[in-house]
Short mmCIF file of C-alpha atoms and ligand atoms in Angstrom, two decimals:
data_model
loop_
_atom_site.label_atom_id
_atom_site.label_comp_id
_atom_site.label_asym_id
_atom_site.label_seq_id
_atom_site.Cartn_x
_atom_site.Cartn_y
_atom_site.Cartn_z
CA UNK A 1 35.86 -2.42 -32.70
CA UNK A 2 33.01 -1.89 -29.81
CA UNK A 3 29.45 -1.87 -30.93
CA UNK A 4 27.98 1.84 -31.57
CA UNK A 5 24.57 1.44 -30.67
CA UNK A 6 24.94 0.57 -26.89
CA UNK A 7 27.54 3.58 -26.36
CA UNK A 8 24.87 5.73 -27.98
CA UNK A 9 22.24 4.48 -25.67
CA UNK A 10 24.49 4.68 -22.46
CA UNK A 11 25.17 8.35 -23.61
CA UNK A 12 21.77 9.39 -23.74
CA UNK A 13 20.41 7.59 -20.77
CA UNK A 14 23.34 9.42 -18.73
CA UNK A 15 21.76 12.95 -20.08
CA UNK A 16 18.25 12.24 -19.02
CA UNK A 17 18.84 10.37 -15.62
CA UNK A 18 19.09 13.60 -13.40
CA UNK A 19 15.35 14.72 -14.26
CA UNK A 20 13.58 13.67 -11.27
CA UNK A 21 10.51 15.72 -12.37
CA UNK A 22 6.94 14.01 -12.69
CA UNK A 23 5.02 11.95 -10.32
CA UNK A 24 4.70 7.53 -10.14
CA UNK A 25 1.12 7.04 -10.60
CA UNK A 26 -0.69 7.69 -7.54
CA UNK A 27 -4.14 6.08 -8.30
CA UNK A 28 -2.88 2.50 -7.75
CA UNK A 29 -1.12 2.27 -4.80
CA UNK A 30 1.35 -0.55 -5.79
CA UNK A 31 2.60 1.65 -8.57
CA UNK A 32 2.61 4.78 -6.43
CA UNK A 33 5.35 2.82 -4.10
CA UNK A 34 7.54 1.83 -7.37
CA UNK A 35 11.02 2.76 -7.43
CA UNK A 36 11.03 5.94 -9.44
CA UNK A 37 14.88 5.83 -10.20
CA UNK A 38 14.70 2.81 -12.45
CA UNK A 39 15.67 3.76 -15.95
CA UNK A 40 16.23 1.60 -19.35
CA UNK A 41 15.89 1.64 -22.93
CA UNK A 42 16.23 -1.05 -25.54
CA UNK A 43 16.35 -0.94 -29.38
CA UNK A 44 15.58 -4.07 -31.15
CA UNK A 45 15.80 -4.36 -35.02
CA UNK A 46 13.65 -6.24 -37.10
CA UNK A 47 16.24 -8.97 -37.77
CA UNK A 48 16.14 -9.35 -33.92
CA UNK A 49 19.36 -7.87 -32.92
CA UNK A 50 18.61 -6.31 -28.93
CA UNK A 51 20.63 -3.40 -27.91
CA UNK A 52 19.92 -2.30 -24.27
CA UNK A 53 21.14 -0.27 -21.38
CA UNK A 54 20.01 0.31 -17.66
CA UNK A 55 17.07 -1.73 -15.84
CA UNK A 56 16.42 -3.77 -18.92
CA UNK A 57 15.34 -6.90 -17.10
CA UNK A 58 13.39 -5.41 -14.32
CA UNK A 59 9.80 -6.50 -14.39
CA UNK A 60 6.75 -4.02 -14.10
CA UNK A 61 3.12 -3.90 -15.39
CA UNK A 62 2.40 -3.34 -18.91
CA UNK A 63 -0.88 -1.28 -18.27
CA UNK A 64 -2.08 0.71 -21.35
CA UNK A 65 1.03 -0.47 -23.37
CA UNK A 66 -1.27 -3.66 -23.63
CA UNK A 67 -3.78 -1.77 -25.46
CA UNK A 68 -2.62 -1.78 -28.86
CA UNK A 69 -1.57 -5.35 -28.84
CA UNK A 70 -5.19 -6.24 -27.49
CA UNK A 71 -6.71 -4.24 -30.16
CA UNK A 72 -4.66 -6.32 -32.84
CA UNK A 73 -5.80 -9.39 -31.05
CA UNK A 74 -9.58 -8.31 -31.45
CA UNK A 75 -9.17 -7.43 -35.10
CA UNK A 76 -7.61 -10.84 -35.88
CA UNK A 77 -10.31 -12.81 -33.74
CA UNK A 78 -13.42 -10.83 -34.75
CA UNK A 79 -12.68 -9.14 -37.94
CA UNK A 80 -12.40 -5.40 -38.63
CA UNK A 81 -16.17 -5.02 -39.19
CA UNK A 82 -17.13 -5.93 -35.80
CA UNK A 83 -14.29 -4.05 -34.01
CA UNK A 84 -15.07 -0.88 -35.82
CA UNK A 85 -18.72 -1.06 -34.95
CA UNK A 86 -18.00 -0.74 -31.36
CA UNK A 87 -14.66 1.21 -31.20
CA UNK A 88 -13.61 4.38 -33.60
CA UNK A 89 -10.53 5.52 -34.47
CA UNK A 90 -10.28 9.18 -33.97
CA UNK A 91 -8.10 10.96 -31.63
CA UNK A 92 -9.94 12.09 -28.61
CA UNK A 93 -7.94 15.10 -27.46
CA UNK A 94 -8.90 13.92 -24.13
CA UNK A 95 -7.11 12.15 -20.94
CA UNK A 96 -7.03 8.58 -21.23
CA UNK A 97 -9.51 8.06 -18.58
CA UNK A 98 -12.09 10.73 -19.63
CA UNK A 99 -15.70 9.21 -19.35
CA UNK A 100 -17.03 10.21 -22.71
CA UNK A 101 -18.49 8.63 -25.79
CA UNK A 102 -18.98 9.47 -29.21
CA UNK A 103 -22.60 11.42 -29.28
CA UNK A 104 -24.31 9.62 -32.20
CA UNK A 105 -22.78 6.35 -31.91
CA UNK A 106 -22.04 5.84 -28.38
CA UNK A 107 -18.61 4.41 -29.64
CA UNK A 108 -15.54 5.06 -27.64
CA UNK A 109 -13.58 7.30 -30.00
CA UNK A 110 -10.56 5.18 -30.05
CA UNK A 111 -8.99 1.85 -28.83
CA UNK A 112 -6.23 3.66 -26.77
CA UNK A 113 -8.20 5.39 -24.14
CA UNK A 114 -9.80 3.37 -21.62
CA UNK A 115 -13.42 3.43 -22.78
CA UNK A 116 -11.90 1.78 -26.28
CA UNK A 117 -9.70 -0.68 -24.35
CA UNK A 118 -12.34 -1.99 -22.25
CA UNK A 119 -14.40 -2.49 -25.04
CA UNK A 120 -11.50 -3.86 -27.06
CA UNK A 121 -10.75 -6.15 -24.57
CA UNK A 122 -14.43 -7.44 -24.56
CA UNK A 123 -13.91 -8.37 -28.16
CA UNK A 124 -10.63 -10.31 -27.99
CA UNK A 125 -11.23 -14.17 -28.80
CA UNK A 126 -14.19 -15.86 -30.05
CA UNK A 127 -17.70 -15.06 -29.18
CA UNK A 128 -18.81 -16.94 -26.11
CA UNK A 129 -15.50 -16.91 -24.19
CA UNK A 130 -16.05 -16.64 -20.21
CA UNK A 131 -13.95 -13.79 -18.56
CA UNK A 132 -11.21 -16.04 -17.59
CA UNK A 133 -10.81 -17.52 -21.15
CA UNK A 134 -10.45 -14.44 -22.52
CA UNK A 135 -7.68 -13.47 -20.14
CA UNK A 136 -6.10 -16.56 -21.18
CA UNK A 137 -6.33 -15.53 -24.86
CA UNK A 138 -4.99 -11.95 -24.06
CA UNK A 139 -2.24 -13.05 -21.81
CA UNK A 140 -0.98 -15.93 -24.63
CA UNK A 141 -1.26 -13.17 -27.02
CA UNK A 142 0.91 -10.65 -25.28
CA UNK A 143 3.28 -13.46 -25.03
CA UNK A 144 3.50 -14.05 -28.50
CA UNK A 145 4.18 -10.80 -29.15
CA UNK A 146 6.95 -10.83 -26.82
CA UNK A 147 8.33 -14.07 -27.65
CA UNK A 148 7.94 -15.49 -24.06
CA UNK A 149 5.32 -16.65 -21.51
CA UNK A 150 4.14 -13.67 -19.79
CA UNK A 151 2.04 -13.77 -16.53
CA UNK A 152 -0.28 -11.43 -14.25
CA UNK A 153 0.93 -9.84 -11.28
CA UNK A 154 -1.90 -10.34 -9.09
CA UNK A 155 -0.68 -7.95 -6.38
CA UNK A 156 -0.74 -5.16 -8.56
CA UNK A 157 -3.87 -6.26 -10.20
CA UNK A 158 -5.62 -6.42 -6.79
CA UNK A 159 -4.52 -3.08 -5.77
CA UNK A 160 -5.84 -1.52 -8.96
CA UNK A 161 -9.18 -3.31 -9.00
CA UNK A 162 -9.92 -2.05 -5.25
CA UNK A 163 -10.07 1.37 -6.61
CA UNK A 164 -11.14 1.03 -10.09
CA UNK A 165 -14.50 3.19 -9.79
CA UNK A 166 -13.31 5.55 -12.77
CA UNK A 167 -12.88 2.54 -15.15
CA UNK A 168 -16.22 0.77 -13.44
CA UNK A 169 -18.14 4.15 -14.41
CA UNK A 170 -16.83 3.69 -17.81
CA UNK A 171 -17.75 0.23 -18.26
CA UNK A 172 -21.41 0.97 -17.11
CA UNK A 173 -21.83 3.64 -19.37
CA UNK A 174 -20.59 1.54 -22.17
CA UNK A 175 -23.27 -1.09 -20.91
CA UNK A 176 -26.06 1.37 -20.93
CA UNK A 177 -25.17 2.26 -24.66
CA UNK A 178 -25.27 -1.21 -25.74
CA UNK A 179 -21.25 -1.44 -26.51
CA UNK A 180 -20.77 -3.89 -23.83
CA UNK A 181 -23.14 -6.80 -23.88
CA UNK A 182 -22.06 -8.39 -20.68
CA UNK A 183 -21.29 -7.64 -16.98
CA UNK A 184 -19.33 -4.51 -16.93
CA UNK A 185 -17.56 -5.54 -13.69
CA UNK A 186 -16.16 -8.64 -15.11
CA UNK A 187 -14.90 -6.80 -18.34
CA UNK A 188 -13.29 -4.26 -15.88
CA UNK A 189 -11.50 -7.11 -14.09
CA UNK A 190 -10.42 -8.78 -17.16
CA UNK A 191 -9.20 -5.57 -18.78
CA UNK A 192 -7.11 -4.85 -15.51
CA UNK A 193 -5.83 -8.04 -15.52
CA UNK A 194 -4.55 -7.27 -18.99
CA UNK A 195 -2.81 -4.05 -17.66
CA UNK A 196 -1.16 -6.04 -14.83
CA UNK A 197 0.77 -8.47 -17.22
CA UNK A 198 4.38 -8.05 -16.23
CA UNK A 199 7.05 -7.28 -18.76
CA UNK A 200 10.67 -5.97 -18.92
CA UNK A 201 11.95 -3.60 -21.18
CA UNK A 202 13.37 -5.96 -23.31
CA UNK A 203 9.76 -7.51 -23.68
CA UNK A 204 8.53 -4.42 -24.77
CA UNK A 205 11.23 -3.72 -27.48
CA UNK A 206 10.57 -7.19 -29.02
CA UNK A 207 6.71 -6.45 -28.74
CA UNK A 208 7.28 -3.33 -30.78
CA UNK A 209 9.66 -4.67 -33.04
CA UNK A 210 7.10 -7.60 -33.94
CA UNK A 211 4.89 -4.47 -35.08
CA UNK A 212 7.86 -2.84 -36.87
CA UNK A 213 8.46 -6.53 -38.45
CA UNK A 214 4.67 -6.72 -40.09
CA UNK A 215 3.48 -8.62 -37.04
CA UNK A 216 6.32 -11.31 -37.19
CA UNK A 217 8.33 -11.76 -34.03
CA UNK A 218 12.18 -11.24 -34.88
CA UNK A 219 13.23 -13.91 -32.66
CA UNK A 220 10.72 -16.91 -32.82
CA UNK A 221 9.44 -15.92 -36.56
CA UNK A 222 6.17 -16.39 -35.42
CA UNK A 223 3.45 -14.41 -37.54
CA UNK A 224 1.54 -13.07 -34.61
CA UNK A 225 -1.22 -11.47 -36.61
CA UNK A 226 -1.08 -10.19 -40.27
CA UNK A 227 0.22 -7.09 -41.75
CA UNK A 228 -3.31 -5.37 -42.34
CA UNK A 229 -4.02 -5.87 -38.53
CA UNK A 230 -0.49 -4.23 -38.07
CA UNK A 231 -1.35 -1.34 -40.13
CA UNK A 232 -4.47 -0.49 -38.53
CA UNK A 233 -2.75 -0.99 -35.09
CA UNK A 234 0.19 1.30 -36.09
CA UNK A 235 -2.11 4.09 -37.27
CA UNK A 236 -3.79 3.98 -34.17
CA UNK A 237 -0.78 4.29 -32.44
CA UNK A 238 0.35 7.31 -34.41
CA UNK A 239 -2.83 9.35 -34.10
CA UNK A 240 -4.02 8.30 -30.35
CA UNK A 241 -1.33 6.60 -28.59
CA UNK A 242 -0.27 9.25 -26.64
CA UNK A 243 -3.59 10.52 -25.81
CA UNK A 244 -3.83 14.60 -25.36
CA UNK A 245 0.01 14.60 -25.99
CA UNK A 246 -0.44 13.02 -29.52
CA UNK A 247 0.02 16.07 -31.72
CA UNK A 248 3.07 17.14 -29.89
CA UNK A 249 4.38 13.73 -30.10
CA UNK A 250 3.68 13.29 -33.73
CA UNK A 251 5.53 16.21 -34.70
CA UNK A 252 8.56 16.01 -32.07
CA UNK A 253 9.17 12.46 -32.32
CA UNK A 254 7.11 10.88 -35.19
CA UNK A 255 7.04 7.45 -34.04
CA UNK A 256 3.97 5.26 -33.71
CA UNK A 257 3.91 4.85 -30.02
CA UNK A 258 2.24 3.79 -26.74
CA UNK A 259 2.76 4.65 -22.97
CA UNK A 260 1.82 3.06 -19.73
CA UNK A 261 1.32 4.18 -16.11
CA UNK A 262 3.85 1.95 -14.63
CA UNK A 263 6.36 3.95 -16.82
CA UNK A 264 6.93 2.01 -19.86
CA UNK A 265 7.03 3.45 -23.41
CA UNK A 266 7.18 1.90 -26.66
CA UNK A 267 7.64 3.06 -30.09
CA UNK A 268 7.55 0.96 -33.36
CA UNK A 269 9.28 2.44 -36.65
CA UNK A 270 7.97 0.09 -39.60
CA UNK A 271 10.51 -1.76 -41.22
CA UNK A 272 13.18 -0.50 -38.82
CA UNK A 273 12.96 -1.47 -35.13
CA UNK A 274 11.02 -1.72 -31.93
CA UNK A 275 12.09 1.00 -28.95
CA UNK A 276 11.21 0.63 -25.36
CA UNK A 277 11.72 2.91 -22.47
CA UNK A 278 11.36 2.65 -18.66
CA UNK A 279 11.04 5.09 -16.26
CA UNK A 280 8.34 5.51 -13.60
CA UNK A 281 7.76 9.32 -13.20
CA UNK A 282 4.90 10.54 -15.26
CA UNK A 283 3.76 13.59 -16.73
CA UNK A 284 0.43 15.35 -16.78
CA UNK A 285 -0.74 13.22 -19.79
CA UNK A 286 0.44 9.99 -17.76
CA UNK A 287 3.36 9.29 -19.93
CA UNK A 288 6.78 8.75 -18.58
CA UNK A 289 8.93 12.29 -18.57
CA UNK A 290 12.01 10.61 -18.88
CA UNK A 291 10.94 7.98 -21.77
CA UNK A 292 9.26 11.17 -23.54
CA UNK A 293 12.69 12.77 -23.42
CA UNK A 294 14.67 9.69 -24.52
CA UNK A 295 12.15 9.25 -27.57
CA UNK A 296 12.90 13.06 -28.60
CA UNK A 297 16.43 12.42 -28.42
CA UNK A 298 16.55 8.85 -30.27
CA UNK A 299 14.18 10.47 -32.94
CA UNK A 300 16.04 13.75 -33.69
CA UNK A 301 19.71 12.16 -33.01
CA UNK A 302 18.66 8.91 -35.36
CA UNK A 303 16.79 10.53 -37.81
CA UNK A 304 13.54 8.24 -36.88
CA UNK A 305 10.72 10.39 -37.48
CA UNK A 306 8.69 8.56 -39.92
CA UNK A 307 7.93 11.25 -42.09
CA UNK A 308 11.58 11.71 -42.65
CA UNK A 309 12.54 9.12 -45.59
CA UNK A 310 15.11 9.61 -48.18
CA UNK A 311 13.96 10.26 -52.10
CA UNK A 312 14.55 6.56 -52.82
CA UNK A 313 12.54 6.90 -56.35
CA UNK A 314 15.51 8.85 -57.70
CA UNK A 315 18.04 6.35 -57.43
CA UNK A 316 15.94 2.99 -58.68
CA UNK A 317 17.28 3.29 -62.44
CA UNK A 318 21.16 2.34 -62.03
CA UNK A 319 21.98 2.40 -65.69
CA UNK A 320 20.29 2.58 -69.26
CA UNK A 321 22.51 1.63 -72.10
CA UNK A 322 22.87 -0.43 -75.48
CA UNK A 323 24.55 -3.36 -75.87
CA UNK A 324 25.34 -4.43 -79.15
CA UNK A 325 26.23 -8.11 -79.91
CA UNK A 326 26.01 -10.70 -82.76
CA UNK A 327 22.31 -10.96 -82.28
CA UNK A 328 21.83 -7.30 -82.84
CA UNK A 329 21.17 -4.09 -80.42
CA UNK A 330 19.69 -4.74 -76.84
CA UNK A 331 18.37 -2.05 -74.64
CA UNK A 332 19.29 -2.70 -71.13
CA UNK A 333 17.73 -1.14 -68.29
CA UNK A 334 19.28 -2.20 -64.38
CA UNK A 335 17.19 -1.18 -61.87
CA UNK A 336 18.20 -1.31 -57.97
CA UNK A 337 17.23 -0.80 -54.25
CA UNK A 338 13.66 -0.87 -52.92
CA UNK A 339 10.91 -0.16 -55.10
CA UNK A 340 7.55 1.19 -54.47
CA UNK A 341 5.02 3.33 -56.35
CA UNK A 342 7.45 6.25 -56.83
CA UNK A 343 10.07 4.28 -57.77
CA UNK A 344 8.24 2.28 -60.47
CA UNK A 345 6.71 5.28 -61.74
CA UNK A 346 10.39 7.00 -62.34
CA UNK A 347 11.22 3.66 -63.81
CA UNK A 348 8.24 3.75 -66.26
CA UNK A 349 9.28 7.45 -67.23
CA UNK A 350 12.76 6.20 -68.04
CA UNK A 351 11.40 3.58 -70.35
CA UNK A 352 8.73 6.26 -71.82
CA UNK A 353 11.84 8.77 -72.15
CA UNK A 354 14.14 6.49 -73.74
CA UNK A 355 11.41 5.29 -76.33
CA UNK A 356 13.62 2.30 -77.10
CA UNK A 357 14.23 1.65 -80.68
CA UNK A 358 16.07 -1.60 -80.11
CA UNK A 359 14.19 -4.86 -80.84
CA UNK A 360 15.35 -6.61 -77.53
CA UNK A 361 14.62 -4.67 -74.34
CA UNK A 362 16.04 -6.09 -71.09
CA UNK A 363 14.61 -4.90 -67.72
CA UNK A 364 17.35 -6.13 -64.83
CA UNK A 365 15.93 -6.46 -61.28
CA UNK A 366 18.92 -8.42 -60.04
CA UNK A 367 20.11 -5.63 -57.73
CA UNK A 368 16.06 -4.81 -56.70
CA UNK A 369 16.28 -6.15 -53.07
CA UNK A 370 12.41 -5.73 -52.17
CA UNK A 371 9.78 -4.71 -54.85
CA UNK A 372 5.71 -4.11 -53.50
CA UNK A 373 2.77 -5.32 -54.96
CA UNK A 374 2.10 -2.12 -57.08
CA UNK A 375 5.42 -1.61 -58.34
CA UNK A 376 5.65 -5.13 -59.19
CA UNK A 377 2.35 -4.87 -61.23
CA UNK A 378 3.49 -1.64 -62.93
CA UNK A 379 6.67 -3.12 -64.04
CA UNK A 380 4.73 -6.16 -65.63
CA UNK A 381 2.45 -3.32 -67.42
CA UNK A 382 5.41 -1.67 -68.63
CA UNK A 383 6.69 -4.90 -70.19
CA UNK A 384 3.43 -5.65 -71.55
CA UNK A 385 3.23 -2.57 -73.20
CA UNK A 386 6.49 -2.96 -74.42
CA UNK A 387 5.76 -6.43 -76.03
CA UNK A 388 2.83 -4.77 -77.41
CA UNK A 389 5.04 -2.11 -79.54
CA UNK A 390 6.63 -5.13 -80.81
CA UNK A 391 9.74 -5.57 -78.55
CA UNK A 392 10.96 -8.83 -77.27
CA UNK A 393 10.98 -8.11 -73.49
CA UNK A 394 13.34 -9.96 -71.00
CA UNK A 395 13.49 -9.79 -67.43
CA UNK A 396 16.74 -10.46 -65.70
CA UNK A 397 15.28 -11.69 -62.19
CA UNK A 398 17.43 -14.36 -60.68
CA UNK A 399 15.41 -14.28 -57.33
CA UNK A 400 12.18 -14.57 -59.00
CA UNK A 401 10.76 -11.03 -57.68
CA UNK A 402 8.69 -10.50 -60.83
CA UNK A 403 6.64 -13.53 -61.62
CA UNK A 404 6.15 -14.04 -65.55
CA UNK A 405 2.62 -13.75 -65.61
CA UNK A 406 2.05 -11.04 -68.17
CA UNK A 407 -1.63 -11.51 -67.96
CA UNK A 408 -2.23 -9.85 -64.36
CA UNK A 409 -4.26 -6.56 -64.52
CA UNK A 410 -2.44 -3.34 -63.24
CA UNK A 411 -6.01 -1.79 -61.52
O1 DON B 1 -6.82 2.17 -16.89
C1 DON B 1 -5.91 2.15 -16.33
O2 DON B 1 -6.11 3.03 -15.62
C2 DON B 1 -4.72 1.52 -16.17
N1 DON B 1 -4.55 0.30 -15.99
C3 DON B 1 -3.94 1.74 -17.36
C4 DON B 1 -3.83 3.27 -17.56
C5 DON B 1 -2.51 3.40 -18.51
O3 DON B 1 -1.36 2.87 -18.28
C6 DON B 1 -2.69 4.88 -19.36
N2 DON B 1 -1.57 5.40 -19.81
N3 DON B 1 -0.40 5.90 -19.79
#
């Protein structure tokens, strides 16, 4: 049998191929001259399978897709409080290069618009790095997300730097508000180097898959950043990643995403996969025209909207019966699947409604393949309460998903 996913990708790429609307980024001469016909798409699963069709190994500059990853590095290197003191998390509803800051704090509204991204760049690495050392930290960090060594395209970097008046204006404004504490030109130079890192569509899909996989690169298995950082980054991508098209994107596509003016676009679907597309012609928001169409198709055809999730809670109780043996009656509850709060609540309700009268109660989790911390503590609390009521409680837990410590507090 042939694999289904590449055939699907080939079909969808064929459907959008003829759309020649939009323009390549005109404000960076080297990008304006890019081949507008390039088209590629990659799905990378969280267990490291990569499906790609089209120009997936052609290199182009990462541009604004670097922003969520630099944000992740700043959060990891400086901590949440230091970063949040300087960059907010509110959608701006404005263009990516708007010259605006929050009126009361002087902070950029979020790390996805240029004002926030320039500030974020300045917060990568420990305090006291030179601008060159900071760029090195950024390039190494992006490489860890991609799982291979990346490099800066000096020609595109110089091309953008030569006409970076708007970003310089933003950086000077940040300096005047005390948000930037150093030479604005050096920070913009570093930020533009960050934007000029060369990637392929395959790299971008792997970077997105690392976010989808709780910060662990699916191929190298490196924990690049921790889960709390990933949660913050994905939240900001979901609300601000597509700039002033963020609301349309959230409703129509519903995948945390980030675009770049070279034509790249990524989406990270937590627990499932990273997606990347490449097509250089852009719409008025600076997002790839065919990339947006591809993501709309992927989301609707494959049911990838993050708000569309199956009702897993109902299915967690597999069976509830009494077994009678020589040693008397035992109440046997068997659970299955992935258990989070709603599943654990369903289990607790099943136990309550059953009100077991048998002296022994077995809680069998051998068919449970994942359980989060809240659900684990709720099950332990249910076991503790059953024991308090006089039952002998036995967990069947061959994979040690529920550690035996019954003394832990639930909240
Ligand atoms: O700051 C800039 O203008 C660019 N180097 C990056 C902008 C970008 O990719 C915007 N996103 N679509």
